[in-house]
Protein backbone atom coordinates (compact mmCIF):
# COMPACT_ATOMS: atom_id res chain seq x y z
CA UNK A 1 0.00 0.00 0.00
CA UNK A 2 2.78 2.43 0.85
CA UNK A 3 4.45 1.70 -2.49
CA UNK A 4 1.19 2.31 -4.37
CA UNK A 5 0.57 5.55 -2.47
CA UNK A 6 4.03 7.01 -2.92
CA UNK A 7 4.77 10.23 -1.04
CA UNK A 8 1.56 11.36 0.74
CA UNK A 9 3.14 14.46 2.28
CA UNK A 10 0.62 17.27 2.60
CA UNK A 11 -2.20 15.31 0.94
CA UNK A 12 -5.68 15.58 2.42
CA UNK A 13 -6.27 11.87 2.98
CA UNK A 14 -9.18 9.74 4.12
CA UNK A 15 -8.78 6.17 5.43
CA UNK A 16 -12.18 4.42 5.16
CA UNK A 17 -12.59 1.57 7.67
CA UNK A 18 -9.43 2.63 9.51
CA UNK A 19 -9.88 0.19 12.42
CA UNK A 20 -7.47 0.95 15.26
CA UNK A 21 -5.66 3.35 12.98
CA UNK A 22 -2.47 1.51 12.03
CA UNK A 23 -2.48 2.95 8.52
CA UNK A 24 -3.68 6.39 9.65
CA UNK A 25 -0.55 6.53 11.80
CA UNK A 26 1.75 5.40 9.00
CA UNK A 27 0.37 8.02 6.63
CA UNK A 28 0.44 10.75 9.29
CA UNK A 29 4.07 9.86 10.02
CA UNK A 30 4.78 10.48 6.32
CA UNK A 31 3.24 13.93 6.48
CA UNK A 32 -0.29 13.28 5.17
CA UNK A 33 -3.23 15.20 6.70
CA UNK A 34 -5.20 12.08 7.52
CA UNK A 35 -8.75 11.49 8.67
CA UNK A 36 -9.72 7.93 9.59
CA UNK A 37 -13.34 6.79 9.71
CA UNK A 38 -14.69 3.59 11.25
CA UNK A 39 -18.00 2.56 12.82
CA UNK A 40 -16.51 0.67 15.79
CA UNK A 41 -16.12 2.84 18.87
CA UNK A 42 -13.62 0.57 20.66
CA UNK A 43 -11.27 0.60 17.65
CA UNK A 44 -11.43 4.39 17.42
CA UNK A 45 -10.73 4.64 21.15
CA UNK A 46 -7.60 2.53 20.62
CA UNK A 47 -6.57 4.85 17.77
CA UNK A 48 -7.28 8.05 19.66
CA UNK A 49 -4.36 10.39 20.35
CA UNK A 50 -1.84 8.41 18.30
CA UNK A 51 -1.98 10.43 15.06
CA UNK A 52 -4.53 11.66 12.55
CA UNK A 53 -8.12 12.78 13.07
CA UNK A 54 -10.71 10.11 13.81
CA UNK A 55 -14.39 10.13 12.98
CA UNK A 56 -17.05 7.58 13.82
CA UNK A 57 -19.20 6.63 10.85
CA UNK A 58 -19.83 4.17 8.07
CA UNK A 59 -18.33 4.09 4.61
CA UNK A 60 -21.76 3.97 2.94
CA UNK A 61 -22.58 7.56 4.03
CA UNK A 62 -19.42 9.59 4.48
CA UNK A 63 -19.88 12.78 6.53
CA UNK A 64 -17.59 14.84 4.29
CA UNK A 65 -18.11 17.30 1.47
CA UNK A 66 -17.63 16.26 -2.13
CA UNK A 67 -14.11 16.70 -3.56
CA UNK A 68 -12.70 17.08 -0.02
CA UNK A 69 -9.72 14.69 -0.30
CA UNK A 70 -6.76 14.26 -2.64
CA UNK A 71 -6.22 10.67 -1.53
CA UNK A 72 -8.70 8.08 -0.26
CA UNK A 73 -7.49 4.72 1.01
CA UNK A 74 -9.52 1.67 1.86
CA UNK A 75 -7.31 -0.94 3.45
CA UNK A 76 -8.95 -4.38 3.77
CA UNK A 77 -12.28 -2.81 4.66
CA UNK A 78 -14.41 -3.49 1.54
CA UNK A 79 -14.64 -7.15 2.55
CA UNK A 80 -16.38 -5.99 5.76
CA UNK A 81 -18.88 -3.68 4.09
CA UNK A 82 -22.24 -5.09 3.03
CA UNK A 83 -23.19 -2.25 0.65
CA UNK A 84 -19.83 -1.96 -1.09
CA UNK A 85 -21.34 -0.16 -4.10
CA UNK A 86 -22.52 2.75 -1.92
CA UNK A 87 -19.18 2.78 -0.08
CA UNK A 88 -17.25 3.01 -3.36
CA UNK A 89 -19.61 5.70 -4.68
CA UNK A 90 -18.98 7.71 -1.51
CA UNK A 91 -15.22 7.27 -1.85
CA UNK A 92 -15.40 8.58 -5.41
CA UNK A 93 -17.65 11.48 -4.35
CA UNK A 94 -15.34 12.79 -1.62
CA UNK A 95 -12.31 12.49 -3.90
CA UNK A 96 -11.23 15.65 -5.67
CA UNK A 97 -10.93 15.37 -9.48
CA UNK A 98 -7.40 14.18 -10.22
CA UNK A 99 -7.28 12.54 -6.77
CA UNK A 100 -6.48 8.88 -6.17
CA UNK A 101 -8.32 6.02 -4.50
CA UNK A 102 -5.96 3.27 -3.31
CA UNK A 103 -7.60 0.03 -2.27
CA UNK A 104 -6.19 -3.11 -0.72
CA UNK A 105 -8.59 -6.00 -0.66
CA UNK A 106 -8.57 -9.71 0.08
CA UNK A 107 -8.64 -11.44 -3.29
CA UNK A 108 -11.79 -13.30 -4.27
CA UNK A 109 -9.65 -16.31 -5.03
CA UNK A 110 -8.41 -16.35 -1.43
CA UNK A 111 -11.83 -15.73 0.07
CA UNK A 112 -13.39 -18.60 -1.88
CA UNK A 113 -10.61 -21.08 -1.24
CA UNK A 114 -8.83 -23.14 1.34
CA UNK A 115 -5.56 -25.02 1.68
CA UNK A 116 -5.49 -28.78 1.41
CA UNK A 117 -2.88 -29.94 3.89
CA UNK A 118 -0.89 -33.16 4.22
CA UNK A 119 -0.59 -35.28 7.36
CA UNK A 120 2.18 -32.98 8.64
CA UNK A 121 -0.15 -30.00 8.09
CA UNK A 122 2.00 -28.61 5.28
CA UNK A 123 0.13 -26.61 2.64
CA UNK A 124 -0.16 -28.78 -0.46
CA UNK A 125 -2.74 -27.42 -2.87
CA UNK A 126 -5.23 -24.60 -2.66
CA UNK A 127 -8.76 -25.37 -3.78
CA UNK A 128 -11.46 -22.87 -4.69
CA UNK A 129 -15.19 -23.28 -4.90
CA UNK A 130 -18.23 -21.09 -5.69
CA UNK A 131 -15.96 -18.24 -6.81
CA UNK A 132 -18.69 -16.32 -8.65
CA UNK A 133 -21.19 -16.51 -5.77
CA UNK A 134 -21.32 -13.46 -3.45
CA UNK A 135 -21.71 -14.51 0.16
CA UNK A 136 -20.59 -13.65 3.67
CA UNK A 137 -19.50 -15.48 6.77
CA UNK A 138 -19.33 -14.42 10.38
CA UNK A 139 -15.78 -13.86 11.58
CA UNK A 140 -14.01 -12.33 14.58
CA UNK A 141 -11.42 -9.59 14.06
CA UNK A 142 -9.73 -7.47 16.78
CA UNK A 143 -12.28 -8.72 19.33
CA UNK A 144 -15.33 -7.73 17.28
CA UNK A 145 -17.80 -9.76 15.23
CA UNK A 146 -17.63 -8.89 11.55
CA UNK A 147 -19.26 -10.04 8.33
CA UNK A 148 -16.56 -11.09 5.89
CA UNK A 149 -17.80 -10.85 2.34
CA UNK A 150 -16.60 -12.97 -0.52
CA UNK A 151 -17.12 -11.36 -3.91
CA UNK A 152 -15.57 -12.09 -7.27
CA UNK A 153 -13.13 -9.48 -8.52
CA UNK A 154 -15.59 -8.47 -11.26
CA UNK A 155 -18.04 -7.19 -8.61
CA UNK A 156 -15.54 -4.57 -7.42
CA UNK A 157 -14.17 -3.76 -10.88
CA UNK A 158 -17.63 -3.23 -12.36
CA UNK A 159 -18.64 -0.94 -9.48
CA UNK A 160 -15.45 1.13 -9.76
CA UNK A 161 -15.63 1.39 -13.56
CA UNK A 162 -19.30 2.41 -13.36
CA UNK A 163 -18.22 5.36 -11.21
CA UNK A 164 -15.99 6.59 -14.04
CA UNK A 165 -12.77 5.94 -12.13
CA UNK A 166 -9.68 5.00 -14.11
CA UNK A 167 -7.48 2.10 -13.06
CA UNK A 168 -3.84 3.15 -12.95
CA UNK A 169 -2.18 0.32 -11.05
CA UNK A 170 -3.04 -3.26 -10.15
CA UNK A 171 -0.71 -5.34 -7.99
CA UNK A 172 -0.97 -8.80 -6.50
CA UNK A 173 1.58 -8.77 -3.71
CA UNK A 174 4.11 -10.06 -2.93
CA UNK A 175 5.82 -8.87 -6.11
CA UNK A 176 9.03 -10.55 -7.31
CA UNK A 177 10.97 -7.50 -6.06
CA UNK A 178 9.44 -7.82 -2.60
CA UNK A 179 10.29 -11.54 -2.52
CA UNK A 180 13.87 -10.75 -3.55
CA UNK A 181 14.15 -8.46 -0.51
CA UNK A 182 12.36 -10.89 1.84
CA UNK A 183 12.46 -14.52 0.60
CA UNK A 184 10.09 -15.64 3.40
CA UNK A 185 7.31 -13.98 1.34
CA UNK A 186 7.66 -16.72 -1.30
CA UNK A 187 5.14 -18.91 0.53
CA UNK A 188 2.59 -16.06 0.28
CA UNK A 189 3.11 -15.99 -3.48
CA UNK A 190 1.55 -19.44 -3.84
CA UNK A 191 -1.95 -17.99 -3.53
CA UNK A 192 -3.14 -14.52 -4.65
CA UNK A 193 -4.13 -13.32 -1.17
CA UNK A 194 -4.40 -9.61 -1.86
CA UNK A 195 -5.00 -7.11 -4.60
CA UNK A 196 -3.84 -3.50 -4.45
CA UNK A 197 -5.44 -1.08 -6.89
CA UNK A 198 -4.84 2.57 -7.61
CA UNK A 199 -7.78 4.38 -9.21
CA UNK A 200 -7.90 7.99 -10.38
CA UNK A 201 -10.92 10.29 -10.47
CA UNK A 202 -10.70 12.01 -13.84
CA UNK A 203 -10.78 15.78 -14.11
CA UNK A 204 -13.81 17.09 -16.02
CA UNK A 205 -12.96 17.82 -19.64
CA UNK A 206 -13.62 21.32 -20.99
CA UNK A 207 -16.52 21.36 -23.44
C1 LIG B 1 -10.19 -5.96 8.50
S1 LIG B 1 -10.49 -4.44 9.28
C2 LIG B 1 -9.25 -3.40 8.60
C3 LIG B 1 -8.95 -2.19 9.45
C4 LIG B 1 -7.84 -1.29 8.97
N1 LIG B 1 -8.12 -0.71 7.67
C5 LIG B 1 -6.53 -2.02 8.97
O1 LIG B 1 -6.03 -2.35 7.88
O2 LIG B 1 -6.01 -2.30 10.06
C6 LIG B 1 -11.99 -3.87 8.54
C7 LIG B 1 -12.50 -2.58 9.14
O3 LIG B 1 -13.69 -2.19 8.45
C8 LIG B 1 -14.54 -1.59 9.39
N2 LIG B 1 -15.92 -1.55 8.90
C9 LIG B 1 -16.90 -2.49 9.03
N3 LIG B 1 -18.02 -2.07 8.46
C10 LIG B 1 -17.78 -0.85 7.95
C11 LIG B 1 -18.56 0.12 7.25
N4 LIG B 1 -19.84 -0.13 6.95
N5 LIG B 1 -17.97 1.28 6.90
C12 LIG B 1 -16.67 1.53 7.18
N6 LIG B 1 -15.87 0.64 7.84
C13 LIG B 1 -16.43 -0.52 8.22
C14 LIG B 1 -14.36 -2.45 10.62
O4 LIG B 1 -14.81 -1.80 11.80
C15 LIG B 1 -12.85 -2.68 10.61
O5 LIG B 1 -12.18 -1.70 11.33
PDB file of C-alpha atoms and ligand atoms in Angstrom:
ATOM      1  CA  UNK A   1       0.000   0.000   0.000  1.00  0.00           C
ATOM      2  CA  UNK A   2       2.783   2.431   0.850  1.00  0.00           C
ATOM      3  CA  UNK A   3       4.454   1.699  -2.488  1.00  0.00           C
ATOM      4  CA  UNK A   4       1.192   2.306  -4.365  1.00  0.00           C
ATOM      5  CA  UNK A   5       0.571   5.548  -2.471  1.00  0.00           C
ATOM      6  CA  UNK A   6       4.029   7.012  -2.919  1.00  0.00           C
ATOM      7  CA  UNK A   7       4.767  10.232  -1.037  1.00  0.00           C
ATOM      8  CA  UNK A   8       1.558  11.358   0.742  1.00  0.00           C
ATOM      9  CA  UNK A   9       3.142  14.461   2.279  1.00  0.00           C
ATOM     10  CA  UNK A  10       0.617  17.267   2.600  1.00  0.00           C
ATOM     11  CA  UNK A  11      -2.198  15.306   0.944  1.00  0.00           C
ATOM     12  CA  UNK A  12      -5.676  15.577   2.424  1.00  0.00           C
ATOM     13  CA  UNK A  13      -6.266  11.874   2.978  1.00  0.00           C
ATOM     14  CA  UNK A  14      -9.183   9.740   4.125  1.00  0.00           C
ATOM     15  CA  UNK A  15      -8.782   6.166   5.428  1.00  0.00           C
ATOM     16  CA  UNK A  16     -12.175   4.417   5.159  1.00  0.00           C
ATOM     17  CA  UNK A  17     -12.586   1.566   7.671  1.00  0.00           C
ATOM     18  CA  UNK A  18      -9.433   2.628   9.509  1.00  0.00           C
ATOM     19  CA  UNK A  19      -9.884   0.189  12.423  1.00  0.00           C
ATOM     20  CA  UNK A  20      -7.475   0.949  15.259  1.00  0.00           C
ATOM     21  CA  UNK A  21      -5.656   3.352  12.980  1.00  0.00           C
ATOM     22  CA  UNK A  22      -2.467   1.511  12.031  1.00  0.00           C
ATOM     23  CA  UNK A  23      -2.480   2.948   8.517  1.00  0.00           C
ATOM     24  CA  UNK A  24      -3.682   6.387   9.648  1.00  0.00           C
ATOM     25  CA  UNK A  25      -0.547   6.532  11.803  1.00  0.00           C
ATOM     26  CA  UNK A  26       1.752   5.396   9.000  1.00  0.00           C
ATOM     27  CA  UNK A  27       0.372   8.022   6.626  1.00  0.00           C
ATOM     28  CA  UNK A  28       0.436  10.749   9.292  1.00  0.00           C
ATOM     29  CA  UNK A  29       4.073   9.857  10.025  1.00  0.00           C
ATOM     30  CA  UNK A  30       4.778  10.477   6.321  1.00  0.00           C
ATOM     31  CA  UNK A  31       3.240  13.934   6.481  1.00  0.00           C
ATOM     32  CA  UNK A  32      -0.288  13.278   5.173  1.00  0.00           C
ATOM     33  CA  UNK A  33      -3.228  15.197   6.696  1.00  0.00           C
ATOM     34  CA  UNK A  34      -5.203  12.077   7.524  1.00  0.00           C
ATOM     35  CA  UNK A  35      -8.748  11.495   8.666  1.00  0.00           C
ATOM     36  CA  UNK A  36      -9.725   7.929   9.594  1.00  0.00           C
ATOM     37  CA  UNK A  37     -13.340   6.791   9.712  1.00  0.00           C
ATOM     38  CA  UNK A  38     -14.687   3.590  11.245  1.00  0.00           C
ATOM     39  CA  UNK A  39     -18.005   2.561  12.817  1.00  0.00           C
ATOM     40  CA  UNK A  40     -16.512   0.673  15.785  1.00  0.00           C
ATOM     41  CA  UNK A  41     -16.120   2.843  18.872  1.00  0.00           C
ATOM     42  CA  UNK A  42     -13.616   0.574  20.661  1.00  0.00           C
ATOM     43  CA  UNK A  43     -11.269   0.600  17.648  1.00  0.00           C
ATOM     44  CA  UNK A  44     -11.434   4.389  17.419  1.00  0.00           C
ATOM     45  CA  UNK A  45     -10.734   4.642  21.146  1.00  0.00           C
ATOM     46  CA  UNK A  46      -7.603   2.532  20.616  1.00  0.00           C
ATOM     47  CA  UNK A  47      -6.575   4.847  17.768  1.00  0.00           C
ATOM     48  CA  UNK A  48      -7.282   8.053  19.656  1.00  0.00           C
ATOM     49  CA  UNK A  49      -4.357  10.390  20.353  1.00  0.00           C
ATOM     50  CA  UNK A  50      -1.842   8.415  18.298  1.00  0.00           C
ATOM     51  CA  UNK A  51      -1.979  10.427  15.058  1.00  0.00           C
ATOM     52  CA  UNK A  52      -4.532  11.664  12.551  1.00  0.00           C
ATOM     53  CA  UNK A  53      -8.115  12.783  13.067  1.00  0.00           C
ATOM     54  CA  UNK A  54     -10.707  10.114  13.812  1.00  0.00           C
ATOM     55  CA  UNK A  55     -14.387  10.134  12.985  1.00  0.00           C
ATOM     56  CA  UNK A  56     -17.054   7.576  13.822  1.00  0.00           C
ATOM     57  CA  UNK A  57     -19.203   6.626  10.848  1.00  0.00           C
ATOM     58  CA  UNK A  58     -19.829   4.171   8.068  1.00  0.00           C
ATOM     59  CA  UNK A  59     -18.331   4.088   4.610  1.00  0.00           C
ATOM     60  CA  UNK A  60     -21.761   3.973   2.940  1.00  0.00           C
ATOM     61  CA  UNK A  61     -22.585   7.560   4.027  1.00  0.00           C
ATOM     62  CA  UNK A  62     -19.418   9.590   4.479  1.00  0.00           C
ATOM     63  CA  UNK A  63     -19.878  12.777   6.530  1.00  0.00           C
ATOM     64  CA  UNK A  64     -17.592  14.843   4.285  1.00  0.00           C
ATOM     65  CA  UNK A  65     -18.110  17.304   1.468  1.00  0.00           C
ATOM     66  CA  UNK A  66     -17.630  16.258  -2.135  1.00  0.00           C
ATOM     67  CA  UNK A  67     -14.105  16.699  -3.557  1.00  0.00           C
ATOM     68  CA  UNK A  68     -12.696  17.077  -0.025  1.00  0.00           C
ATOM     69  CA  UNK A  69      -9.723  14.689  -0.304  1.00  0.00           C
ATOM     70  CA  UNK A  70      -6.760  14.257  -2.638  1.00  0.00           C
ATOM     71  CA  UNK A  71      -6.215  10.668  -1.526  1.00  0.00           C
ATOM     72  CA  UNK A  72      -8.697   8.080  -0.262  1.00  0.00           C
ATOM     73  CA  UNK A  73      -7.486   4.717   1.006  1.00  0.00           C
ATOM     74  CA  UNK A  74      -9.525   1.672   1.863  1.00  0.00           C
ATOM     75  CA  UNK A  75      -7.309  -0.945   3.453  1.00  0.00           C
ATOM     76  CA  UNK A  76      -8.948  -4.377   3.767  1.00  0.00           C
ATOM     77  CA  UNK A  77     -12.282  -2.813   4.662  1.00  0.00           C
ATOM     78  CA  UNK A  78     -14.405  -3.485   1.539  1.00  0.00           C
ATOM     79  CA  UNK A  79     -14.641  -7.151   2.545  1.00  0.00           C
ATOM     80  CA  UNK A  80     -16.383  -5.994   5.759  1.00  0.00           C
ATOM     81  CA  UNK A  81     -18.877  -3.683   4.088  1.00  0.00           C
ATOM     82  CA  UNK A  82     -22.237  -5.091   3.026  1.00  0.00           C
ATOM     83  CA  UNK A  83     -23.190  -2.253   0.654  1.00  0.00           C
ATOM     84  CA  UNK A  84     -19.831  -1.957  -1.093  1.00  0.00           C
ATOM     85  CA  UNK A  85     -21.341  -0.160  -4.105  1.00  0.00           C
ATOM     86  CA  UNK A  86     -22.518   2.751  -1.917  1.00  0.00           C
ATOM     87  CA  UNK A  87     -19.181   2.782  -0.084  1.00  0.00           C
ATOM     88  CA  UNK A  88     -17.249   3.008  -3.363  1.00  0.00           C
ATOM     89  CA  UNK A  89     -19.606   5.697  -4.677  1.00  0.00           C
ATOM     90  CA  UNK A  90     -18.979   7.710  -1.513  1.00  0.00           C
ATOM     91  CA  UNK A  91     -15.221   7.275  -1.847  1.00  0.00           C
ATOM     92  CA  UNK A  92     -15.405   8.579  -5.407  1.00  0.00           C
ATOM     93  CA  UNK A  93     -17.646  11.477  -4.349  1.00  0.00           C
ATOM     94  CA  UNK A  94     -15.335  12.791  -1.616  1.00  0.00           C
ATOM     95  CA  UNK A  95     -12.311  12.491  -3.896  1.00  0.00           C
ATOM     96  CA  UNK A  96     -11.229  15.653  -5.669  1.00  0.00           C
ATOM     97  CA  UNK A  97     -10.926  15.365  -9.477  1.00  0.00           C
ATOM     98  CA  UNK A  98      -7.397  14.180 -10.218  1.00  0.00           C
ATOM     99  CA  UNK A  99      -7.280  12.538  -6.768  1.00  0.00           C
ATOM    100  CA  UNK A 100      -6.481   8.881  -6.166  1.00  0.00           C
ATOM    101  CA  UNK A 101      -8.321   6.022  -4.502  1.00  0.00           C
ATOM    102  CA  UNK A 102      -5.960   3.274  -3.312  1.00  0.00           C
ATOM    103  CA  UNK A 103      -7.605   0.029  -2.271  1.00  0.00           C
ATOM    104  CA  UNK A 104      -6.189  -3.114  -0.722  1.00  0.00           C
ATOM    105  CA  UNK A 105      -8.592  -6.004  -0.658  1.00  0.00           C
ATOM    106  CA  UNK A 106      -8.571  -9.705   0.077  1.00  0.00           C
ATOM    107  CA  UNK A 107      -8.644 -11.439  -3.295  1.00  0.00           C
ATOM    108  CA  UNK A 108     -11.792 -13.295  -4.275  1.00  0.00           C
ATOM    109  CA  UNK A 109      -9.646 -16.310  -5.030  1.00  0.00           C
ATOM    110  CA  UNK A 110      -8.406 -16.349  -1.435  1.00  0.00           C
ATOM    111  CA  UNK A 111     -11.834 -15.731   0.067  1.00  0.00           C
ATOM    112  CA  UNK A 112     -13.393 -18.602  -1.882  1.00  0.00           C
ATOM    113  CA  UNK A 113     -10.614 -21.081  -1.237  1.00  0.00           C
ATOM    114  CA  UNK A 114      -8.833 -23.138   1.338  1.00  0.00           C
ATOM    115  CA  UNK A 115      -5.558 -25.021   1.684  1.00  0.00           C
ATOM    116  CA  UNK A 116      -5.495 -28.784   1.406  1.00  0.00           C
ATOM    117  CA  UNK A 117      -2.883 -29.942   3.886  1.00  0.00           C
ATOM    118  CA  UNK A 118      -0.895 -33.159   4.216  1.00  0.00           C
ATOM    119  CA  UNK A 119      -0.590 -35.278   7.362  1.00  0.00           C
ATOM    120  CA  UNK A 120       2.183 -32.979   8.643  1.00  0.00           C
ATOM    121  CA  UNK A 121      -0.147 -30.002   8.087  1.00  0.00           C
ATOM    122  CA  UNK A 122       1.998 -28.607   5.282  1.00  0.00           C
ATOM    123  CA  UNK A 123       0.126 -26.613   2.641  1.00  0.00           C
ATOM    124  CA  UNK A 124      -0.156 -28.779  -0.460  1.00  0.00           C
ATOM    125  CA  UNK A 125      -2.735 -27.416  -2.873  1.00  0.00           C
ATOM    126  CA  UNK A 126      -5.229 -24.598  -2.662  1.00  0.00           C
ATOM    127  CA  UNK A 127      -8.759 -25.371  -3.783  1.00  0.00           C
ATOM    128  CA  UNK A 128     -11.458 -22.870  -4.687  1.00  0.00           C
ATOM    129  CA  UNK A 129     -15.189 -23.276  -4.905  1.00  0.00           C
ATOM    130  CA  UNK A 130     -18.230 -21.093  -5.693  1.00  0.00           C
ATOM    131  CA  UNK A 131     -15.958 -18.240  -6.809  1.00  0.00           C
ATOM    132  CA  UNK A 132     -18.693 -16.323  -8.647  1.00  0.00           C
ATOM    133  CA  UNK A 133     -21.192 -16.508  -5.770  1.00  0.00           C
ATOM    134  CA  UNK A 134     -21.321 -13.455  -3.450  1.00  0.00           C
ATOM    135  CA  UNK A 135     -21.712 -14.512   0.162  1.00  0.00           C
ATOM    136  CA  UNK A 136     -20.591 -13.653   3.667  1.00  0.00           C
ATOM    137  CA  UNK A 137     -19.498 -15.480   6.768  1.00  0.00           C
ATOM    138  CA  UNK A 138     -19.333 -14.417  10.384  1.00  0.00           C
ATOM    139  CA  UNK A 139     -15.780 -13.856  11.585  1.00  0.00           C
ATOM    140  CA  UNK A 140     -14.007 -12.328  14.576  1.00  0.00           C
ATOM    141  CA  UNK A 141     -11.418  -9.595  14.065  1.00  0.00           C
ATOM    142  CA  UNK A 142      -9.726  -7.471  16.776  1.00  0.00           C
ATOM    143  CA  UNK A 143     -12.275  -8.720  19.328  1.00  0.00           C
ATOM    144  CA  UNK A 144     -15.334  -7.733  17.282  1.00  0.00           C
ATOM    145  CA  UNK A 145     -17.798  -9.758  15.234  1.00  0.00           C
ATOM    146  CA  UNK A 146     -17.626  -8.891  11.554  1.00  0.00           C
ATOM    147  CA  UNK A 147     -19.255 -10.042   8.327  1.00  0.00           C
ATOM    148  CA  UNK A 148     -16.563 -11.088   5.891  1.00  0.00           C
ATOM    149  CA  UNK A 149     -17.797 -10.848   2.335  1.00  0.00           C
ATOM    150  CA  UNK A 150     -16.601 -12.969  -0.520  1.00  0.00           C
ATOM    151  CA  UNK A 151     -17.116 -11.359  -3.907  1.00  0.00           C
ATOM    152  CA  UNK A 152     -15.570 -12.093  -7.274  1.00  0.00           C
ATOM    153  CA  UNK A 153     -13.131  -9.480  -8.522  1.00  0.00           C
ATOM    154  CA  UNK A 154     -15.586  -8.468 -11.260  1.00  0.00           C
ATOM    155  CA  UNK A 155     -18.038  -7.186  -8.608  1.00  0.00           C
ATOM    156  CA  UNK A 156     -15.537  -4.568  -7.421  1.00  0.00           C
ATOM    157  CA  UNK A 157     -14.167  -3.762 -10.876  1.00  0.00           C
ATOM    158  CA  UNK A 158     -17.630  -3.231 -12.360  1.00  0.00           C
ATOM    159  CA  UNK A 159     -18.641  -0.938  -9.481  1.00  0.00           C
ATOM    160  CA  UNK A 160     -15.447   1.126  -9.760  1.00  0.00           C
ATOM    161  CA  UNK A 161     -15.631   1.386 -13.555  1.00  0.00           C
ATOM    162  CA  UNK A 162     -19.304   2.408 -13.364  1.00  0.00           C
ATOM    163  CA  UNK A 163     -18.218   5.360 -11.206  1.00  0.00           C
ATOM    164  CA  UNK A 164     -15.992   6.589 -14.037  1.00  0.00           C
ATOM    165  CA  UNK A 165     -12.773   5.943 -12.135  1.00  0.00           C
ATOM    166  CA  UNK A 166      -9.683   4.996 -14.110  1.00  0.00           C
ATOM    167  CA  UNK A 167      -7.479   2.096 -13.055  1.00  0.00           C
ATOM    168  CA  UNK A 168      -3.836   3.146 -12.946  1.00  0.00           C
ATOM    169  CA  UNK A 169      -2.180   0.317 -11.051  1.00  0.00           C
ATOM    170  CA  UNK A 170      -3.043  -3.259 -10.154  1.00  0.00           C
ATOM    171  CA  UNK A 171      -0.711  -5.339  -7.990  1.00  0.00           C
ATOM    172  CA  UNK A 172      -0.971  -8.798  -6.500  1.00  0.00           C
ATOM    173  CA  UNK A 173       1.584  -8.767  -3.707  1.00  0.00           C
ATOM    174  CA  UNK A 174       4.109 -10.062  -2.932  1.00  0.00           C
ATOM    175  CA  UNK A 175       5.821  -8.869  -6.106  1.00  0.00           C
ATOM    176  CA  UNK A 176       9.032 -10.554  -7.308  1.00  0.00           C
ATOM    177  CA  UNK A 177      10.969  -7.499  -6.063  1.00  0.00           C
ATOM    178  CA  UNK A 178       9.442  -7.820  -2.599  1.00  0.00           C
ATOM    179  CA  UNK A 179      10.287 -11.539  -2.517  1.00  0.00           C
ATOM    180  CA  UNK A 180      13.871 -10.751  -3.547  1.00  0.00           C
ATOM    181  CA  UNK A 181      14.146  -8.460  -0.507  1.00  0.00           C
ATOM    182  CA  UNK A 182      12.357 -10.892   1.842  1.00  0.00           C
ATOM    183  CA  UNK A 183      12.455 -14.525   0.604  1.00  0.00           C
ATOM    184  CA  UNK A 184      10.093 -15.640   3.397  1.00  0.00           C
ATOM    185  CA  UNK A 185       7.314 -13.982   1.344  1.00  0.00           C
ATOM    186  CA  UNK A 186       7.662 -16.717  -1.303  1.00  0.00           C
ATOM    187  CA  UNK A 187       5.143 -18.915   0.531  1.00  0.00           C
ATOM    188  CA  UNK A 188       2.594 -16.060   0.283  1.00  0.00           C
ATOM    189  CA  UNK A 189       3.110 -15.985  -3.481  1.00  0.00           C
ATOM    190  CA  UNK A 190       1.546 -19.438  -3.840  1.00  0.00           C
ATOM    191  CA  UNK A 191      -1.951 -17.991  -3.534  1.00  0.00           C
ATOM    192  CA  UNK A 192      -3.138 -14.522  -4.648  1.00  0.00           C
ATOM    193  CA  UNK A 193      -4.126 -13.322  -1.170  1.00  0.00           C
ATOM    194  CA  UNK A 194      -4.405  -9.615  -1.864  1.00  0.00           C
ATOM    195  CA  UNK A 195      -4.996  -7.107  -4.602  1.00  0.00           C
ATOM    196  CA  UNK A 196      -3.843  -3.503  -4.446  1.00  0.00           C
ATOM    197  CA  UNK A 197      -5.441  -1.081  -6.891  1.00  0.00           C
ATOM    198  CA  UNK A 198      -4.841   2.571  -7.609  1.00  0.00           C
ATOM    199  CA  UNK A 199      -7.780   4.378  -9.214  1.00  0.00           C
ATOM    200  CA  UNK A 200      -7.899   7.994 -10.380  1.00  0.00           C
ATOM    201  CA  UNK A 201     -10.921  10.289 -10.470  1.00  0.00           C
ATOM    202  CA  UNK A 202     -10.698  12.013 -13.843  1.00  0.00           C
ATOM    203  CA  UNK A 203     -10.779  15.779 -14.114  1.00  0.00           C
ATOM    204  CA  UNK A 204     -13.812  17.092 -16.024  1.00  0.00           C
ATOM    205  CA  UNK A 205     -12.960  17.825 -19.645  1.00  0.00           C
ATOM    206  CA  UNK A 206     -13.623  21.321 -20.989  1.00  0.00           C
ATOM    207  CA  UNK A 207     -16.520  21.362 -23.444  1.00  0.00           C
TER     208      UNK A 207
HETATM  209  C1  LIG B   1     -10.185  -5.963   8.498  1.00  0.00           C
HETATM  210  S1  LIG B   1     -10.494  -4.442   9.283  1.00  0.00           S
HETATM  211  C2  LIG B   1      -9.253  -3.399   8.596  1.00  0.00           C
HETATM  212  C3  LIG B   1      -8.955  -2.190   9.455  1.00  0.00           C
HETATM  213  C4  LIG B   1      -7.842  -1.294   8.972  1.00  0.00           C
HETATM  214  N1  LIG B   1      -8.115  -0.713   7.675  1.00  0.00           N
HETATM  215  C5  LIG B   1      -6.528  -2.021   8.967  1.00  0.00           C
HETATM  216  O1  LIG B   1      -6.029  -2.350   7.881  1.00  0.00           O
HETATM  217  O2  LIG B   1      -6.013  -2.299  10.056  1.00  0.00           O
HETATM  218  C6  LIG B   1     -11.994  -3.870   8.536  1.00  0.00           C
HETATM  219  C7  LIG B   1     -12.500  -2.575   9.144  1.00  0.00           C
HETATM  220  O3  LIG B   1     -13.688  -2.185   8.452  1.00  0.00           O
HETATM  221  C8  LIG B   1     -14.536  -1.593   9.391  1.00  0.00           C
HETATM  222  N2  LIG B   1     -15.917  -1.554   8.895  1.00  0.00           N
HETATM  223  C9  LIG B   1     -16.897  -2.493   9.028  1.00  0.00           C
HETATM  224  N3  LIG B   1     -18.025  -2.069   8.459  1.00  0.00           N
HETATM  225  C10 LIG B   1     -17.777  -0.852   7.948  1.00  0.00           C
HETATM  226  C11 LIG B   1     -18.559   0.116   7.251  1.00  0.00           C
HETATM  227  N4  LIG B   1     -19.840  -0.129   6.955  1.00  0.00           N
HETATM  228  N5  LIG B   1     -17.972   1.277   6.897  1.00  0.00           N
HETATM  229  C12 LIG B   1     -16.672   1.525   7.178  1.00  0.00           C
HETATM  230  N6  LIG B   1     -15.873   0.645   7.842  1.00  0.00           N
HETATM  231  C13 LIG B   1     -16.430  -0.515   8.220  1.00  0.00           C
HETATM  232  C14 LIG B   1     -14.358  -2.451  10.625  1.00  0.00           C
HETATM  233  O4  LIG B   1     -14.813  -1.801  11.797  1.00  0.00           O
HETATM  234  C15 LIG B   1     -12.850  -2.675  10.610  1.00  0.00           C
HETATM  235  O5  LIG B   1     -12.178  -1.704  11.327  1.00  0.00           O
END
